[in-house]
Coordinates of C-alpha atoms in Angstrom, one line a residue:
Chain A
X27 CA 0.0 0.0 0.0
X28 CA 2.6 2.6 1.0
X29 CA 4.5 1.8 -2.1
X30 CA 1.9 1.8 -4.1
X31 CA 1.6 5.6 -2.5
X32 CA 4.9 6.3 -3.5
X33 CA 4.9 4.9 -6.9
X34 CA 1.6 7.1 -7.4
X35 CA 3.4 10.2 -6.3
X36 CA 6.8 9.7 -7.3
X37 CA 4.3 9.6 -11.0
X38 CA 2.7 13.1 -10.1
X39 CA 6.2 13.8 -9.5
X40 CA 7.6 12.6 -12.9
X41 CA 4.2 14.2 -14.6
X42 CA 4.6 17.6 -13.2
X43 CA 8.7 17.6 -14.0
X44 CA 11.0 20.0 -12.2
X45 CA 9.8 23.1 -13.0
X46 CA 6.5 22.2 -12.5
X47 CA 7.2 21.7 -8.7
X48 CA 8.4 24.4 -8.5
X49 CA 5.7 26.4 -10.1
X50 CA 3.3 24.5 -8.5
X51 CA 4.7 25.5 -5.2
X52 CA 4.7 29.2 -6.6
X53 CA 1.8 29.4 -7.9
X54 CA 0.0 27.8 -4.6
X55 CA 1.8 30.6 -2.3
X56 CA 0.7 33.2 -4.8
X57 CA -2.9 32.2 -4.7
X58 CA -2.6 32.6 -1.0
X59 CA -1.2 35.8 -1.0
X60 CA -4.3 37.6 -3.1
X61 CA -6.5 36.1 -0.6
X62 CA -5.2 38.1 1.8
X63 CA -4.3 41.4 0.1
X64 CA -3.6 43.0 3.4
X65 CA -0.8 41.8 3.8
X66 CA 0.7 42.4 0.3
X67 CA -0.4 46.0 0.7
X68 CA 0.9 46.2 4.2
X69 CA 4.9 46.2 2.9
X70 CA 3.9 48.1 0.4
X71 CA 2.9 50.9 2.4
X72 CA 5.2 50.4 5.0
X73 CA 8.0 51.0 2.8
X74 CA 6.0 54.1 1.1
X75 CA 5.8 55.6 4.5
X76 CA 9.6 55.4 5.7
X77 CA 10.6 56.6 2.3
X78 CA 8.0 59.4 3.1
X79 CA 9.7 60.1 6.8
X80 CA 13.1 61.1 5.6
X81 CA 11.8 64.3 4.3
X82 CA 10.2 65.5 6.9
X83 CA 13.1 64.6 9.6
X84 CA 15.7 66.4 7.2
X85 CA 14.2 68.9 5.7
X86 CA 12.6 69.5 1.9
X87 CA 16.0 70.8 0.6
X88 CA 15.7 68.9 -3.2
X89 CA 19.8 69.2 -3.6
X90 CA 20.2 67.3 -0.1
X91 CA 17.4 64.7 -0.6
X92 CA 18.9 64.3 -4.1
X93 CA 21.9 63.1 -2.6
X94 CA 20.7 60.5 0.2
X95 CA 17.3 59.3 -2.3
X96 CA 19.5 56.1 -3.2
X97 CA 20.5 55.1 0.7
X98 CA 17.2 56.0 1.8
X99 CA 15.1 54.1 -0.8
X100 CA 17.7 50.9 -0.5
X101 CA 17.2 50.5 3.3
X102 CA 13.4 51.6 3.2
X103 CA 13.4 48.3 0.4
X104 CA 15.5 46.3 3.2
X105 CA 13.3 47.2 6.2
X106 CA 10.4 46.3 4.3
X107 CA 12.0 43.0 2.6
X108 CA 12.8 42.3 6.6
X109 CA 9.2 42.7 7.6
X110 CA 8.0 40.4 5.1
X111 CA 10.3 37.3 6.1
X112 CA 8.0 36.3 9.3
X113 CA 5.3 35.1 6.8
X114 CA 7.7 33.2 4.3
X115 CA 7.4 29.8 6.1
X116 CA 5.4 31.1 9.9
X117 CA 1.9 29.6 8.3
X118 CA 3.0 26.7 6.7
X119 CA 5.3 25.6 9.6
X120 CA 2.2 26.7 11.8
X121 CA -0.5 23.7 10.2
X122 CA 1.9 21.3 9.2
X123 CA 2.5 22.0 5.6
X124 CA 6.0 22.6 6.1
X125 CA 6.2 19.1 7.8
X126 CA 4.4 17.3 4.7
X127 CA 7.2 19.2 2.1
X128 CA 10.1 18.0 3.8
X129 CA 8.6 14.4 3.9
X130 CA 7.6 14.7 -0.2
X131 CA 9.6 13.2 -2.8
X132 CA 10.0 16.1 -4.6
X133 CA 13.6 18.1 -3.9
X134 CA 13.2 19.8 -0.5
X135 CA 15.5 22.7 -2.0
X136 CA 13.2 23.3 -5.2
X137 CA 9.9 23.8 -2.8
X138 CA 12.1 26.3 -1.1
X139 CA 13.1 27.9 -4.2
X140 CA 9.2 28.3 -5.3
X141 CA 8.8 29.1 -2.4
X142 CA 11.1 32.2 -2.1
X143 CA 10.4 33.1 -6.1
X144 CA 6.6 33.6 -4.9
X145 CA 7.7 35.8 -1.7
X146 CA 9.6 37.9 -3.9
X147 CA 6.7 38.3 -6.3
X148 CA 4.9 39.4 -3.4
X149 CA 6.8 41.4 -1.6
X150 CA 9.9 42.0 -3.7
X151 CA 8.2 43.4 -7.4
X152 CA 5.6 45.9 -6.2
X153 CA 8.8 47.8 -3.9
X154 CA 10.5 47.8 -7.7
X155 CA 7.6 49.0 -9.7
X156 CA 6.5 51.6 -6.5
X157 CA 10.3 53.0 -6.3
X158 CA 10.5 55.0 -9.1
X159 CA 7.3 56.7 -8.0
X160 CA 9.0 57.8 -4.5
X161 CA 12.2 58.3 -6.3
X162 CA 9.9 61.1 -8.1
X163 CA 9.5 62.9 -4.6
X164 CA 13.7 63.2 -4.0
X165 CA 13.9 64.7 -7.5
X166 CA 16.1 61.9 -9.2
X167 CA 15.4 62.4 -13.0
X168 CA 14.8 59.8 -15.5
X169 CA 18.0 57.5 -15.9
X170 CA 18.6 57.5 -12.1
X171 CA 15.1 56.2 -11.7
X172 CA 16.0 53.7 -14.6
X173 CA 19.4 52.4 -13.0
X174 CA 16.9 52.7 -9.4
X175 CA 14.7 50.1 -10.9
X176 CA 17.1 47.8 -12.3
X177 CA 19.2 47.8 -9.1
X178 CA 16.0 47.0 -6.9
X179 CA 15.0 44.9 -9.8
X180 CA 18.6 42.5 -9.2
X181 CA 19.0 43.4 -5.6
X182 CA 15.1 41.9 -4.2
X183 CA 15.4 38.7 -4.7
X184 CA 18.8 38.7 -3.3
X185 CA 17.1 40.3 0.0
X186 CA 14.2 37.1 -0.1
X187 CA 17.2 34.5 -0.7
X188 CA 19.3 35.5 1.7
X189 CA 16.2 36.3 3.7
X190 CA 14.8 32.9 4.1
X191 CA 18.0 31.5 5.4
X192 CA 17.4 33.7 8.6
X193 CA 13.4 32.7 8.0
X194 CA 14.2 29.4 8.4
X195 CA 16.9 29.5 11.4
X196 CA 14.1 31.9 13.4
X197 CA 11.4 29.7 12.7
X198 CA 9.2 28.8 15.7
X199 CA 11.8 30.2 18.0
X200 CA 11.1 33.0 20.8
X201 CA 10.9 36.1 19.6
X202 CA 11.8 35.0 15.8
X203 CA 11.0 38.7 14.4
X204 CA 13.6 40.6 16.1
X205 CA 15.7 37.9 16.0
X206 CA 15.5 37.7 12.3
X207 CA 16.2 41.3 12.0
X208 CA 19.7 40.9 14.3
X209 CA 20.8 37.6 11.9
X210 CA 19.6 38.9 8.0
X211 CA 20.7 42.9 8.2
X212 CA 24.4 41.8 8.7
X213 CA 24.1 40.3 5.7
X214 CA 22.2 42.2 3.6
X215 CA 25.0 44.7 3.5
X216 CA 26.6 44.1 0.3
X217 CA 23.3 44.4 -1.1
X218 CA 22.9 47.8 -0.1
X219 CA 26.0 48.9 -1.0
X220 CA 26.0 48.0 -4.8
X221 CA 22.6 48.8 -4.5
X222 CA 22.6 52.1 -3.6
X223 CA 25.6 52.5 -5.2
X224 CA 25.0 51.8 -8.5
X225 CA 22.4 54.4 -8.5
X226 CA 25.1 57.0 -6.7
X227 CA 27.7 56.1 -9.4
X228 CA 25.2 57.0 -11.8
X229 CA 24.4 60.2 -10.8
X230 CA 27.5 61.3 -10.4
X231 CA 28.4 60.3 -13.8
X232 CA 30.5 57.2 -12.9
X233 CA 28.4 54.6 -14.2
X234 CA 26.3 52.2 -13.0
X235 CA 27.7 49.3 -14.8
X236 CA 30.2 48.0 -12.1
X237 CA 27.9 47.8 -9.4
X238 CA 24.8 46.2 -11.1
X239 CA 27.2 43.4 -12.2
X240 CA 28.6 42.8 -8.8
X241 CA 24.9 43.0 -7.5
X242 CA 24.3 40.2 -10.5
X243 CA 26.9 38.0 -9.2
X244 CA 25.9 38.1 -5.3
X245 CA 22.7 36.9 -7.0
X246 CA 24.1 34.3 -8.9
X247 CA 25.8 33.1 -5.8
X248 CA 22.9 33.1 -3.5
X249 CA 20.8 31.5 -6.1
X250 CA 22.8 28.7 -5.6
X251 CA 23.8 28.5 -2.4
X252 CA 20.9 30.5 0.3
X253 CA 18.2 27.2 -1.1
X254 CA 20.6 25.0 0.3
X255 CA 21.2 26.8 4.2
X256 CA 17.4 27.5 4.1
X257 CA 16.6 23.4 3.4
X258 CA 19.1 22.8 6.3
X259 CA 17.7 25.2 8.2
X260 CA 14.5 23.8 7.7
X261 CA 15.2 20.3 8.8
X262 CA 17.0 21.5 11.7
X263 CA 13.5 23.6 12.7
X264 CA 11.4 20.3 12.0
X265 CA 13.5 17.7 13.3
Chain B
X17 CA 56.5 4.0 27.2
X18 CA 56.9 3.8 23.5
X19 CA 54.3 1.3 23.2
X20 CA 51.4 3.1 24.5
X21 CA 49.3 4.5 22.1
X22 CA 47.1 7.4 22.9
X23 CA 43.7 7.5 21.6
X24 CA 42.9 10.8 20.5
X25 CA 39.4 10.7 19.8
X26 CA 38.5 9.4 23.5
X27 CA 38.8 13.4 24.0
X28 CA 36.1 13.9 22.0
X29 CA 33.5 12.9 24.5
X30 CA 32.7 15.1 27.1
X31 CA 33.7 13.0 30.0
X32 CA 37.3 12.6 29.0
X33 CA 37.6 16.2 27.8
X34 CA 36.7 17.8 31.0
X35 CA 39.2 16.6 32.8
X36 CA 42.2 16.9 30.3
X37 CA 40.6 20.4 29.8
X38 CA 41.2 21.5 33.6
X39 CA 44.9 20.1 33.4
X40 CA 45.1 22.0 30.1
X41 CA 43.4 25.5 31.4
X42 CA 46.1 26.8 34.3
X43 CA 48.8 26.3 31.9
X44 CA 47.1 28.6 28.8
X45 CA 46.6 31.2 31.7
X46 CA 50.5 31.1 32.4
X47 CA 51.5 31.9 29.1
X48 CA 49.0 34.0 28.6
X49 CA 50.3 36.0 31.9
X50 CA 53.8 35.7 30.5
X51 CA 53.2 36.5 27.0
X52 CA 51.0 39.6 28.4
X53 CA 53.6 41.0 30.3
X54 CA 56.7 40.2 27.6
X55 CA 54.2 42.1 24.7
X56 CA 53.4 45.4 27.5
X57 CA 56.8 45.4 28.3
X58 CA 57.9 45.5 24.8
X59 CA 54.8 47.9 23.8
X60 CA 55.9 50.4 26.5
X61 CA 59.2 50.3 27.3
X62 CA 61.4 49.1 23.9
X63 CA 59.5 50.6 21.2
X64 CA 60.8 53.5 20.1
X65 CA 58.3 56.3 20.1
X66 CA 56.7 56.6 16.6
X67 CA 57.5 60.1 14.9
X68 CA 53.8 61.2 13.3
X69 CA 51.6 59.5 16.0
X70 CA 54.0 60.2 18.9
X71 CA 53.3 58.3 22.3
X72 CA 49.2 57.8 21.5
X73 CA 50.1 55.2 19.1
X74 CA 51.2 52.5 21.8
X75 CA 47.4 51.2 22.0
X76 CA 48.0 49.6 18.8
X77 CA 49.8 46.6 20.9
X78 CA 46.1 45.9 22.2
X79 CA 44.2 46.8 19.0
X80 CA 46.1 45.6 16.4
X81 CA 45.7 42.3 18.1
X82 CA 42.1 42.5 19.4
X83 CA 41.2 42.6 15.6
X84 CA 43.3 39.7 14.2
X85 CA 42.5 37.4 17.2
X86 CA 38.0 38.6 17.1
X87 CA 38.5 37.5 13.1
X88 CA 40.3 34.4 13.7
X89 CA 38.4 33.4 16.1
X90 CA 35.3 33.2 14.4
X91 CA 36.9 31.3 11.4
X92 CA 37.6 29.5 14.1
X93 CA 34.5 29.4 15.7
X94 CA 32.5 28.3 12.2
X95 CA 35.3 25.3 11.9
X96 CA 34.0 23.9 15.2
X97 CA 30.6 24.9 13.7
X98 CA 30.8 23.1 11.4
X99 CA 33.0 20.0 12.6
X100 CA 30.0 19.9 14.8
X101 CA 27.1 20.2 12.3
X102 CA 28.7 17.2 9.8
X103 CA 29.5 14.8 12.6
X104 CA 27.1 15.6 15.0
X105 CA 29.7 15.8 17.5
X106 CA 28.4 17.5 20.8
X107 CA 31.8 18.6 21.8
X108 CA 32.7 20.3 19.0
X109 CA 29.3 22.6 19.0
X110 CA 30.1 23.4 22.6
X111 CA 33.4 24.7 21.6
X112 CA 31.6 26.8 18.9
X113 CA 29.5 28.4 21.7
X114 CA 32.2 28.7 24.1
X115 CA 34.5 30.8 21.3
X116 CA 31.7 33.0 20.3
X117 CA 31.7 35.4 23.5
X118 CA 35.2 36.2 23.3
X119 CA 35.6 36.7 19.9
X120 CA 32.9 39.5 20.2
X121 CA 34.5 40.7 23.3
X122 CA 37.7 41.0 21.1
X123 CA 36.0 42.8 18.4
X124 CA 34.6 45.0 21.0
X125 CA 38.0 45.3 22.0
X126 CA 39.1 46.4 19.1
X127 CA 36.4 48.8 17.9
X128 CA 36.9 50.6 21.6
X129 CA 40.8 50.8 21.1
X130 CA 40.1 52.1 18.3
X131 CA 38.2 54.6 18.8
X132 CA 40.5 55.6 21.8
X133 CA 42.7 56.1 19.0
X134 CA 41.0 57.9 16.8
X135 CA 40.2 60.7 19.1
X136 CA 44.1 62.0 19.2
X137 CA 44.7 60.9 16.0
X138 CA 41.8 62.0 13.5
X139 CA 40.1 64.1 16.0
X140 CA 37.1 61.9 16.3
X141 CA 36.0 59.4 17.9
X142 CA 34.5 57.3 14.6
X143 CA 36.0 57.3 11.2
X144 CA 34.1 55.6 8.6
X145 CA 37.2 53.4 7.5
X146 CA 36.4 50.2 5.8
X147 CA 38.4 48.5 8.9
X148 CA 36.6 49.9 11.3
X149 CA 33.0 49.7 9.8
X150 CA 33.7 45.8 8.8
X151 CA 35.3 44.9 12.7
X152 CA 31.6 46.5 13.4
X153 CA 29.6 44.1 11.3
X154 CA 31.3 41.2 12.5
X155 CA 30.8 41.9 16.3
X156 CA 27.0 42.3 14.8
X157 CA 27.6 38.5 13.2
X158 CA 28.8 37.1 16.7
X159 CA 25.6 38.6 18.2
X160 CA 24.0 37.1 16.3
X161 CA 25.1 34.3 16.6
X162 CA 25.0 34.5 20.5
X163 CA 21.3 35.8 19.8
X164 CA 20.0 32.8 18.0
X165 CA 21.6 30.3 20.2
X166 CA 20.7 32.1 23.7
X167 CA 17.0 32.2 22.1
X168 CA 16.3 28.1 20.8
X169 CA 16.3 26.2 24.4
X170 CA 17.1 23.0 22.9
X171 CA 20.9 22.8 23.3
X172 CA 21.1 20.6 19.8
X173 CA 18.8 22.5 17.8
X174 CA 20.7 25.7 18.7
X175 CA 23.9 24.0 17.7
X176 CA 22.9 23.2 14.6
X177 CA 21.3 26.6 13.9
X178 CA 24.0 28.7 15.2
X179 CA 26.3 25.9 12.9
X180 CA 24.5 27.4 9.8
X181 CA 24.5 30.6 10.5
X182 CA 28.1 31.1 11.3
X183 CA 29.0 28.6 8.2
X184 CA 26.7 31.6 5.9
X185 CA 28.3 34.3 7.9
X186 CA 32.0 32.6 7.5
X187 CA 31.1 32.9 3.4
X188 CA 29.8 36.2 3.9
X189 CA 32.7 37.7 5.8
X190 CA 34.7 38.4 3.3
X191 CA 31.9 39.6 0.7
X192 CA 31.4 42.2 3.4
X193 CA 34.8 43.0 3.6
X194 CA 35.2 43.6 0.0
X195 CA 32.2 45.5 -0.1
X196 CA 32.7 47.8 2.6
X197 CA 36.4 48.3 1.4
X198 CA 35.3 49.5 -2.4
X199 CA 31.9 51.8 -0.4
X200 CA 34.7 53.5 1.2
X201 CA 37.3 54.0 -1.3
X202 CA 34.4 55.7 -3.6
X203 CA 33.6 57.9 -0.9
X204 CA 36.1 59.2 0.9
X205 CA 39.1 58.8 -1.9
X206 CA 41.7 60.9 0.1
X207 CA 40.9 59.7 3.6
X208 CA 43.1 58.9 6.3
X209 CA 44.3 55.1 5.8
X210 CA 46.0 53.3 8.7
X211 CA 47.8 51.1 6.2
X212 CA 49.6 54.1 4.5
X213 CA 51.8 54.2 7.8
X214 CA 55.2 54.7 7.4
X215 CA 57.4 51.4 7.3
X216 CA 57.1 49.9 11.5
X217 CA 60.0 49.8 13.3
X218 CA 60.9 45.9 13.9
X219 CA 59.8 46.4 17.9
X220 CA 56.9 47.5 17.0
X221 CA 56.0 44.3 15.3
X222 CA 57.0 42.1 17.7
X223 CA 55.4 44.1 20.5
X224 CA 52.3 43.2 18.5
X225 CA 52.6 39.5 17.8
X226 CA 54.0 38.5 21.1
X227 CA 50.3 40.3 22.2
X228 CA 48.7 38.4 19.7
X229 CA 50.1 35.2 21.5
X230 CA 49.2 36.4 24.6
X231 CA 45.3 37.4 23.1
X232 CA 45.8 33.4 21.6
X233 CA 46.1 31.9 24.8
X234 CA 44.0 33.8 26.7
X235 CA 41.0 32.6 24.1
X236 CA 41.9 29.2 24.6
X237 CA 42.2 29.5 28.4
X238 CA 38.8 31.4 28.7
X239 CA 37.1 29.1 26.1
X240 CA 38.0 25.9 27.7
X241 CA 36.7 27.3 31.1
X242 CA 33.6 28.1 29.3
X243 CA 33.3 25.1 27.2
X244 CA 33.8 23.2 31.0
X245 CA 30.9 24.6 32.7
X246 CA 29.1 24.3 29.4
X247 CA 29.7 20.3 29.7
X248 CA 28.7 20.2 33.3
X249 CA 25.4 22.3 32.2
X250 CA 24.5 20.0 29.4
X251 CA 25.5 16.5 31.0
X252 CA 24.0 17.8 34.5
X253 CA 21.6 14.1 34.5
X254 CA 24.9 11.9 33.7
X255 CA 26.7 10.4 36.5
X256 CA 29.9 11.1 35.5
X257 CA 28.6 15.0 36.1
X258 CA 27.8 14.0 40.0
X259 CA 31.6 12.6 40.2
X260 CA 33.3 15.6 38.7
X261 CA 31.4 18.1 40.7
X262 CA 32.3 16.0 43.8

């Protein structure tokens, strides 16, 4: 019987191929995510309004917020990627879904991966398509916004991958949210440097090319390695 | 004598370590006492005074040190991590979490020598150097660390947690480094760099790495007291616990 279970999963398995996992796994967090819209719109906003707080603690000088818009908007996008981390795998590890993913035949690592892929579309997109609305308000002009985009566009997914390594290491422990804060924010530092650098180097006429590729690599290399902590993380959490 | 074949990995159980660790501990504080003394001595009394910096600069003997010893020792700290983590050793996870406190002590150390320094030298009391700002983010790693192992209560879940996180943060150090290092050279081009000091007299080099012993021994001293009452927390229910504390 239990093989026969197997054999008709390990089928589903073979049916829905690698990707499909994986956007299976996407695809289910997503449609749980627009039925709770809140949420979504919570991070949203949250980062809208600490953008919006720099202003008015500084002062509406445009030459002076022209100067700071990159750092500000890069740790506003940080903050709010932060926030977001508590729900990546809180639910599912809350009713056993979590449990049930580690036990199913399909790659641990590519369910995290889905999993991460639909956080970012989540959380990650809107900050990139919302920035160069706020980056309006510190009077950056056109290609600033561009290189802006592009740098929140490479640097957000780095924040979720690196992010649910720290999810999954907090999870279901005491005061996981501040905790999670202290062990990701260390590391999201090279993020924020390239990041806001490339749009600084842009501005000031250096060029935005070095940083954005540097930001592409740290990418590339937490593509590969952050699934991996997070799985092990994960196991450690359930064991 | 020449037949008797020691068995190295008996130490790698609790009960055998904790005794070979309190024969082990007054002799690290001995050279550490000497090597202190010896590195002072040198520091204070045989360097010459430097020309620029003048008599201010002698707290490099404890800085200098306190940096290399707060990064080697979390290198060394993820290699016990992650001895720990691949053979579920307990030992080596408790050494892990005996390291971790002073490591950040020494990168507190350092960050508070240098600062000390900074105020004669620079005029304030923080410089956004790339040294500086990276000794900062790795005291934040080993709080972390300390964090997410002081918050799990089960002693082998927080091993292997605090195992992954210092592996990533072992991978990550010197990401950071680089990162900080290129954020600073873009912003401050011109700044005042530590490294662009004039050649070291040879007493001043020595001054520094017999303190660097001394820092080395002390670490090993304090984290083998630590890892000690960390054996006798864990193992409290064991017998051989009752016998030692006897």
């Amino acid at each position: 019987m239990k093989q026969a279970d197997a054999l008709n999963q390990a089928g589903t398995l073979a049916e829905l191929g690698t990707l499909g996992v994986l956007l299976a796994v996407a695809r289910r967090d997503l449609l749980l995510a627009l039925r709770r819209k809140s949420e979504v719109m919570t991070v949203l906003f949250f980062f809208v309004i600490v953008v919006s707080l720099f202003p008015l603690g500084i002062g509406p000088e445009m030459a002076l917020l022209r100067i700071i818009a990159p750092g500000v908007l890069w740790v506003a996008a940080l903050l709010a990627a932060m926030l977001s981390l508590n729900r990546l795998f809180a639910a599912d590890y809350a009713d056993g879904t979590l449990e049930q993913m580690v036990l199913s035949p399909a790659p641990l690592g590519l369910l995290v991966i889905g999993k991460i892929l639909a956080h970012w579309l989540v959380t990650g997109l809107p900050l990139v398509l919302i920035a160069p609305l706020l980056g309006l308000q510190y009077d950056l002009d056109g290609r600033a916004l561009g290189v802006l985009m592009l740098s929140l566009l490479i640097g957000t997914p780095l924040l979720s991958l690196i992010g649910a390594i720290g999810a999954a290491l907090t999870l279901g422990v005491r005061g996981g949210g501040v905790l999670l804060s202290l062990l990701t924010l260390p590391l999201y530092i090279p993020a924020l440097i390239f990041g806001a650098g490339a749009v600084e180097a842009d501005i000031s006429g250096l060029g935005a090319t070095g940083h954005l590729s540097l930001l592409a690599a740290l990418l590339a290399l937490a593509c590969f390695f952050a699934p991996w902590a997070t799985t092990a993380g994960l196991r450690i959490a359930l064991e | 004598m020449s037949n008797k074949i020691i068995h190295w990995f008996k130490y790698g159980s609790p009960q055998s370590f904790y005794p070979l660790a309190g024969k082990m501990i007054p002799w690290f504080w001995a050279l550490a006492a000497i090597f202190c003394v010896a590195g002072l001595w040198i520091g204070f009394f045989v360097a010459p005074t430097d020309a620029t910096q003048g008599e201010a600069y002698r707290i490099i003997f404890i800085h200098v040190p306190a940096s290399w010893m707060s990064m080697f020792l979390y290198i060394v700290m993820a290699c016990w991590a992650g001895i720990g983590l691949s053979l579920n050793t307990r030992l080596s996870s408790m050494m892990a979490s005996a390291i971790a406190p002073t490591g950040a002590m020494f990168a507190f150390l350092s960050l508070w020598t240098g600062a000390l320094w900074g105020k004669p030298m620079w005029g304030t009391w923080w410089v956004w150097d790339a040294r500086l700002t990276s000794e900062l983010i790795l005291l934040f790693l080993y709080l972390g660390f300390m964090a997410l192992q002081a918050a799990i209560d089960e002693p082998r879940r927080a091993d292997k947690a605090g195992a992954i996180l210092a592996l990533v943060g072992v991978v990550n150090v010197p990401i950071i480094y680089f990162s900080v290092k290129w954020w600073n050279t873009l912003h401050q081009g011109a700044s005042i760099s530590m490294s662009k000091a004039p050649t070291m007299a040879i007493t001043m080099l020595w001054g520094m790495l017999v303190m660097a012993l001394a820092f080395w021994m002390y670490s090993i001293a304090v984290a083998l007291q630590r890892a000690r009452a960390i054996m006798l927390e864990r193992e409290r229910h064991t017998d051989w616990v009752k016998y030692a504390v006897e």
